[in-house]
CSV table of C-alpha atoms in Angstrom, one decimal:
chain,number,residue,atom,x,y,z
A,1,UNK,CA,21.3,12.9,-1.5
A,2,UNK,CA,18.7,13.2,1.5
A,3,UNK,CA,17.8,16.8,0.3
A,4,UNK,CA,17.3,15.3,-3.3
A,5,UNK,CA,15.1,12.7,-2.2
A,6,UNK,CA,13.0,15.2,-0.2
A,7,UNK,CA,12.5,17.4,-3.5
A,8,UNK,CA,11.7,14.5,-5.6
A,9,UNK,CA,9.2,13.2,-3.2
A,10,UNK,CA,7.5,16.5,-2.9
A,11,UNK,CA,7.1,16.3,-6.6
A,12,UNK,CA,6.7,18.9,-9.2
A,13,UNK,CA,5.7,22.4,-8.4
A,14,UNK,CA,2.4,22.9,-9.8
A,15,UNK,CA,2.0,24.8,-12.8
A,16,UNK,CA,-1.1,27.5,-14.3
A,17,UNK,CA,-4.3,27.4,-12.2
A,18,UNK,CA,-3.5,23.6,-10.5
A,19,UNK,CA,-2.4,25.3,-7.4
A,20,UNK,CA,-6.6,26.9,-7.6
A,21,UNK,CA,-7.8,23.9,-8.3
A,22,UNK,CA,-8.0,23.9,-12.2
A,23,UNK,CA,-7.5,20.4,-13.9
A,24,UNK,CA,-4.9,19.6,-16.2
A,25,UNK,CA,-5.7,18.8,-19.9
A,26,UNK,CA,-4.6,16.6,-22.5
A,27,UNK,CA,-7.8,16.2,-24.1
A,28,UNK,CA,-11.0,16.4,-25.0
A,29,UNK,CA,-11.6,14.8,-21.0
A,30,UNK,CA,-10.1,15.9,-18.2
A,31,UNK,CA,-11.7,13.2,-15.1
A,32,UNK,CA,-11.1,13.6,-11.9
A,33,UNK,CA,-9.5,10.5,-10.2
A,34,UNK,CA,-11.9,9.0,-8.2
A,35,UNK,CA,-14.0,8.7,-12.3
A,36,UNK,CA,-11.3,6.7,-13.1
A,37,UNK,CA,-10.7,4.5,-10.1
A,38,UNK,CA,-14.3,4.1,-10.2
A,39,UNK,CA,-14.0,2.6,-13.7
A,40,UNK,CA,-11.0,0.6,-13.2
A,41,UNK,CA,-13.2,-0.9,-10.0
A,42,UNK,CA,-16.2,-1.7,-13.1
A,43,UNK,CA,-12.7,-3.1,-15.1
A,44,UNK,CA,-12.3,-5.4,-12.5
A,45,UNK,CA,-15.7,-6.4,-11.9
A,46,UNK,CA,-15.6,-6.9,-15.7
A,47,UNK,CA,-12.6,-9.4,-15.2
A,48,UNK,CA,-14.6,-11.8,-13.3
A,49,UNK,CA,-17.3,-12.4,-15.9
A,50,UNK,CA,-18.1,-14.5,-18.5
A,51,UNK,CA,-17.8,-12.7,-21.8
A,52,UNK,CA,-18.0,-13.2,-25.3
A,53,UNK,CA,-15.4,-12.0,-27.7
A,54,UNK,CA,-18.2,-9.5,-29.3
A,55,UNK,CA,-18.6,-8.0,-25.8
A,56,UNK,CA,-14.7,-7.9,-25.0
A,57,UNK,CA,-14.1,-6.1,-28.3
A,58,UNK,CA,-16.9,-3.8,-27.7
A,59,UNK,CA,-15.4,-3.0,-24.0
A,60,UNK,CA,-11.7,-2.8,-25.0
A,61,UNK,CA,-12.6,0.1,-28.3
A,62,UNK,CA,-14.7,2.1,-25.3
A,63,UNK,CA,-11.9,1.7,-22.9
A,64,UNK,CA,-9.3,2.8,-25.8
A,65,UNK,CA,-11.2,5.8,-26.7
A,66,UNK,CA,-12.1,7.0,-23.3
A,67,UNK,CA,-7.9,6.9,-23.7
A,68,UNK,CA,-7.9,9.1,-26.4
A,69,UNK,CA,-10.4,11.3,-25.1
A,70,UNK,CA,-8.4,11.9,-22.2
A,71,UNK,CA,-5.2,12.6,-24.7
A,72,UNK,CA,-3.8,9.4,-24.5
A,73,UNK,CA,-3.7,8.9,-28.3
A,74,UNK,CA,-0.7,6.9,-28.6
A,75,UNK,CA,-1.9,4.7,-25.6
A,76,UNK,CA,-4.9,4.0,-26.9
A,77,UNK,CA,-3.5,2.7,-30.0
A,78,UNK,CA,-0.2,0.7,-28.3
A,79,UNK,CA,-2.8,-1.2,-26.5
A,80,UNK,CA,-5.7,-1.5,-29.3
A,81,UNK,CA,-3.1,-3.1,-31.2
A,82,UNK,CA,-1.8,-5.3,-28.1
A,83,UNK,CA,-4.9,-6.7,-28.3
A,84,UNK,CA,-5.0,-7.1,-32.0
A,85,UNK,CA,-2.0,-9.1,-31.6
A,86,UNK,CA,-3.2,-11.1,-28.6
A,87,UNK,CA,-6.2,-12.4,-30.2
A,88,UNK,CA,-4.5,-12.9,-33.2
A,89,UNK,CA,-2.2,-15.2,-31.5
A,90,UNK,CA,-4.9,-16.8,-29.3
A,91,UNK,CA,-6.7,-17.7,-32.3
A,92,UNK,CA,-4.7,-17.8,-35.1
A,93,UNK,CA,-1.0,-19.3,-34.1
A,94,UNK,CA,-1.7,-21.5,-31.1
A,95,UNK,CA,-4.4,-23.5,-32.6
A,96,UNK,CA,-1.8,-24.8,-35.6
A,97,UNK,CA,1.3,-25.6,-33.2
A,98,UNK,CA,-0.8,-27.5,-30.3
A,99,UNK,CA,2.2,-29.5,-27.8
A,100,UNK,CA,2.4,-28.6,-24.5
A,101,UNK,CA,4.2,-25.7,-24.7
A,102,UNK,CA,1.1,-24.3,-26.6
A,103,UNK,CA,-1.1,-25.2,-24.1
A,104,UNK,CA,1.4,-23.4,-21.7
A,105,UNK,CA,1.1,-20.2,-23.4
A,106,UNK,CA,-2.7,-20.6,-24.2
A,107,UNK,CA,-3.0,-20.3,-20.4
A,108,UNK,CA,-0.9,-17.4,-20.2
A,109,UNK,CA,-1.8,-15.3,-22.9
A,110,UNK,CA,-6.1,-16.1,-21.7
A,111,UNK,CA,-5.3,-14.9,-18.4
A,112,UNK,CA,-3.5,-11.6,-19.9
A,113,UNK,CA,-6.7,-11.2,-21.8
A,114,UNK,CA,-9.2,-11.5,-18.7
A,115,UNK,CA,-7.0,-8.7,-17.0
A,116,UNK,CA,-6.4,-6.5,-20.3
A,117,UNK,CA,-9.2,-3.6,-19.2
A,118,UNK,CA,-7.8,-3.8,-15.7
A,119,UNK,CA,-4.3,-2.6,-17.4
A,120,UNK,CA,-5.7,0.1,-20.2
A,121,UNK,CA,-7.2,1.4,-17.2
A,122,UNK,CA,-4.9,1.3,-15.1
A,123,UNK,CA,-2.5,2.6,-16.9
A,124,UNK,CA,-5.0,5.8,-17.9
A,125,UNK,CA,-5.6,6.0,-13.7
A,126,UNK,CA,-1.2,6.8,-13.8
A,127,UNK,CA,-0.7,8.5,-16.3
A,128,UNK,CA,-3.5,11.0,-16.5
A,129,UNK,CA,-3.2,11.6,-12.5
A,130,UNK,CA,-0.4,12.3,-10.3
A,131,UNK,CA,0.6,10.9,-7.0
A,132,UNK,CA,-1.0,14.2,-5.3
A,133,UNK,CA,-3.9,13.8,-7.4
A,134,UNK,CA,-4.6,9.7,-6.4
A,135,UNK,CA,-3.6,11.2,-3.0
A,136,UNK,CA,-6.4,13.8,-3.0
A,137,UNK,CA,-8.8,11.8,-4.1
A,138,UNK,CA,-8.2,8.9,-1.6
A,139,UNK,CA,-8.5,11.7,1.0
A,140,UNK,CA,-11.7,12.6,-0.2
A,141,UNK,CA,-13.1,8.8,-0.2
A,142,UNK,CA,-12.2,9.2,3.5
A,143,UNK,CA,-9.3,6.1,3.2
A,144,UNK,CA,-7.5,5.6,6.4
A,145,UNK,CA,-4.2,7.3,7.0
A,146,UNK,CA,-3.0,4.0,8.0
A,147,UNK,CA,-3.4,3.0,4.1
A,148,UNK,CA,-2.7,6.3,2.6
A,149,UNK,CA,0.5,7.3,3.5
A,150,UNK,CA,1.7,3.8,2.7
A,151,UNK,CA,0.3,4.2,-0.5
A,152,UNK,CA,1.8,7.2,-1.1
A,153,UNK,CA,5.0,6.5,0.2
A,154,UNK,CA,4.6,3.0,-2.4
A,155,UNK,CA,3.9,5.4,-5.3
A,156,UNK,CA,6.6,7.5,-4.5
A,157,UNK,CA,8.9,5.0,-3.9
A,158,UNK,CA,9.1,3.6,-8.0
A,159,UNK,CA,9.7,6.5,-9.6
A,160,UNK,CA,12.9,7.0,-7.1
A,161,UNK,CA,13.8,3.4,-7.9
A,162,UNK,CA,13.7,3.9,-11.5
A,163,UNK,CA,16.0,6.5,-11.4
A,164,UNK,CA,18.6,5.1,-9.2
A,165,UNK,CA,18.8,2.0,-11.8
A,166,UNK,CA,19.3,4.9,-14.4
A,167,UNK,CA,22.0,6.4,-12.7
A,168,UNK,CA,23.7,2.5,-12.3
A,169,UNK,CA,23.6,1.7,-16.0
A,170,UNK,CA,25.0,5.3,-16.6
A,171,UNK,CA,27.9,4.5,-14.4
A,172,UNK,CA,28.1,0.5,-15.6
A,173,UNK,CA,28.7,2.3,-19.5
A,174,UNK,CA,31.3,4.9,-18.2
A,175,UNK,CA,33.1,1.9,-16.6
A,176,UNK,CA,32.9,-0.6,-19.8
A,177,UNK,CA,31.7,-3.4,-17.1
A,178,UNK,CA,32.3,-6.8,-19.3
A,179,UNK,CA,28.7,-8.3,-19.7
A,180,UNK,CA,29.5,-11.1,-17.5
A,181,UNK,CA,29.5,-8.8,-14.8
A,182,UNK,CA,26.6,-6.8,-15.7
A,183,UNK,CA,24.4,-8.5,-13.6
A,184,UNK,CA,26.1,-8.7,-10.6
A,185,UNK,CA,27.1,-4.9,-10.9
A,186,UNK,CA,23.8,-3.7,-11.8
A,187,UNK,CA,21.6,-5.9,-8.9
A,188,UNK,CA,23.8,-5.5,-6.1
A,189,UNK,CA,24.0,-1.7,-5.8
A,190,UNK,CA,20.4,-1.4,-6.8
A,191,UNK,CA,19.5,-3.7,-3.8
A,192,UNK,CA,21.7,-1.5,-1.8
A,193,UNK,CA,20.2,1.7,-3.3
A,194,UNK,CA,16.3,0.1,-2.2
A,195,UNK,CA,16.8,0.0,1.2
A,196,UNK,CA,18.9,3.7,1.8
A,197,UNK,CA,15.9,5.2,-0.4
A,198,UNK,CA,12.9,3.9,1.5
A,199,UNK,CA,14.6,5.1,5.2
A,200,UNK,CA,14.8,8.6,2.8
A,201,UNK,CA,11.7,8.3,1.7
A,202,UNK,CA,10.7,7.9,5.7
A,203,UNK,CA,12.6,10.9,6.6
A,204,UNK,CA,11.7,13.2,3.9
A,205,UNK,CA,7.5,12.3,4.9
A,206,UNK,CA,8.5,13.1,8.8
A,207,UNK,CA,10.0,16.6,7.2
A,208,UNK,CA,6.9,17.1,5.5
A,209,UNK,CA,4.6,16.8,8.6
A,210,UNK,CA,3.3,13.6,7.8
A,211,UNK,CA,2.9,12.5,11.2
A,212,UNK,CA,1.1,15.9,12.3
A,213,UNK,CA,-2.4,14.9,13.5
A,214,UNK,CA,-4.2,17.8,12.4
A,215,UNK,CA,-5.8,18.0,8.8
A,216,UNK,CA,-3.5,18.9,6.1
A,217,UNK,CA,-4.4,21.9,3.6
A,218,UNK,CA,-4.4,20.6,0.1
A,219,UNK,CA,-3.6,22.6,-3.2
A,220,UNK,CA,-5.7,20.3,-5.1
A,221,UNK,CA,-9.7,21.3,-5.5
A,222,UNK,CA,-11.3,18.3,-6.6
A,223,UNK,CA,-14.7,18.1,-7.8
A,224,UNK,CA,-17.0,15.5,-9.7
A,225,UNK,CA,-18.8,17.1,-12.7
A,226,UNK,CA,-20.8,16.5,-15.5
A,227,UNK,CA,-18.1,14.3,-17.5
A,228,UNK,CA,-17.1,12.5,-14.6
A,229,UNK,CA,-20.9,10.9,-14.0
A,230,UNK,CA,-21.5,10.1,-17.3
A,231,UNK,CA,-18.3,8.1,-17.5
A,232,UNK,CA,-19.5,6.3,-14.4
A,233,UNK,CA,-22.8,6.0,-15.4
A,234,UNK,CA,-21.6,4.4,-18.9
A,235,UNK,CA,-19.1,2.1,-16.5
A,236,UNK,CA,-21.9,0.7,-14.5
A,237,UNK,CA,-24.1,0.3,-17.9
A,238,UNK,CA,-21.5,-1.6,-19.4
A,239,UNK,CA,-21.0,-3.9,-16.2
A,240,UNK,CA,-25.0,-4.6,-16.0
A,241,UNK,CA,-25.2,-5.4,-19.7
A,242,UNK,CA,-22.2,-7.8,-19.5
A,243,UNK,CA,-23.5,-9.4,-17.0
A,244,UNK,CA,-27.3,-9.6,-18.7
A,245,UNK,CA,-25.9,-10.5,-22.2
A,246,UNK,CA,-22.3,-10.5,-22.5
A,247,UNK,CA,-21.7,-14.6,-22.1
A,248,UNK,CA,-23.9,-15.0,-25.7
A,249,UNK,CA,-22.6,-12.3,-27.2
């Protein structure tokens, strides 16, 4: 199981020309990670701000099709249609039932919508980069290895998670576990699981060299280029004319 964990946390081989530094592509857009932390930092920025439904539209379509752009297609519309369905209800449904429960969800559902770029975006930032990748880049913006490697080790820490719980429910259907029991079965092992897979996590790392002092060589060639400035360019655009005229508009 130890030697398992160490593969999985190594991650996949790379594949083509990643190992030289080529970028893998989806789309039409292939950014390099630091583009898109840089854009869910304007996302956030964007949170804070008074803006008008015109100007929240305008910012969630852009965000969406930066999505598709990067070959996200079915992303992009999963979460245009989120939206759809969140105003919809923000507007439509909770103004004709009123009570407190509607002002209970009112609350609710506004704050999802204040932080719905900070999720489109951050959901782009996982899925279009891997753990090296976010890793790499970090590097590069010269973060602290007292942060980093606990980042990474967070990062690679879910995905192990997740597939421990897979392997539970398989073994809860082989068994025909009543539903009662379900629970019980499914939370207790999984809590068990958590802590044996972070002290693996810990060892595989120490295999790996983490704690060697000098600078580690690094597959990944990562380089800003033309795309990657105009989409930060267009990010800080969008956050000065939000902040000039997005309230009225």
């Amino acid at each position: 199981k130890f030697w398992n964990t160490f593969w999985h946390a190594a991650g996949p081989v790379p594949q083509g020309g990643t190992i030289l530094g080529g970028r893998p592509r989806r789309g039409a857009l292939a950014l390099d990670p630091r583009t898109l932390m840089g854009v869910l930092l304007a996302a956030s920025v964007l949170a804070f701000m008074g803006k008008g439904v015109t100007a929240e539209l305008c910012l969630v379509v852009a965000v969406g099709l930066l999505q598709t752009l990067c070959g996200h297609v079915r992303m992009a519309l999963g979460f245009v249609a989120a939206y759809a369905a969140l105003m919809g209800v923000l507007y439509v449904v909770f103004p004709h039932v009123g009570g407190a429960a509607a002002t209970m969800f009112t609350i609710s559902f506004t704050f999802a919508r204040k932080i719905y770029l900070c999720l489109m975006t951050g959901a782009l930032l996982v899925s279009d980069s891997s753990v090296h990748r976010i890793s790499a880049a970090l590097a590069k913006l010269k973060v602290p290895q007292s942060v980093l490697i606990p980042l990474t080790v967070t990062f690679r820490y879910f995905p192990t998670l997740k597939e421990e719980a897979a392997h539970i429910r398989d073994a809860m259907s082989l068994r025909s576990i009543p539903a009662g029991s379900r629970a019980e079965c499914f939370v207790v092992p999984l809590v068990m699981s958590a802590t044996s897979t972070a002290d693996e996590l810990s060892r595989a790392a120490t295999c790996r060299g983490i704690e060697n002092p000098a600078p580690s060589t690094d597959t990944e060639r990562l380089s800003m280029r033309a795309a990657d400035w105009a989409v930060l360019a267009i990010s800080a655009l969008a956050v000065a004319a939000v902040a000039l005229f997005g309230g009225s508009a």
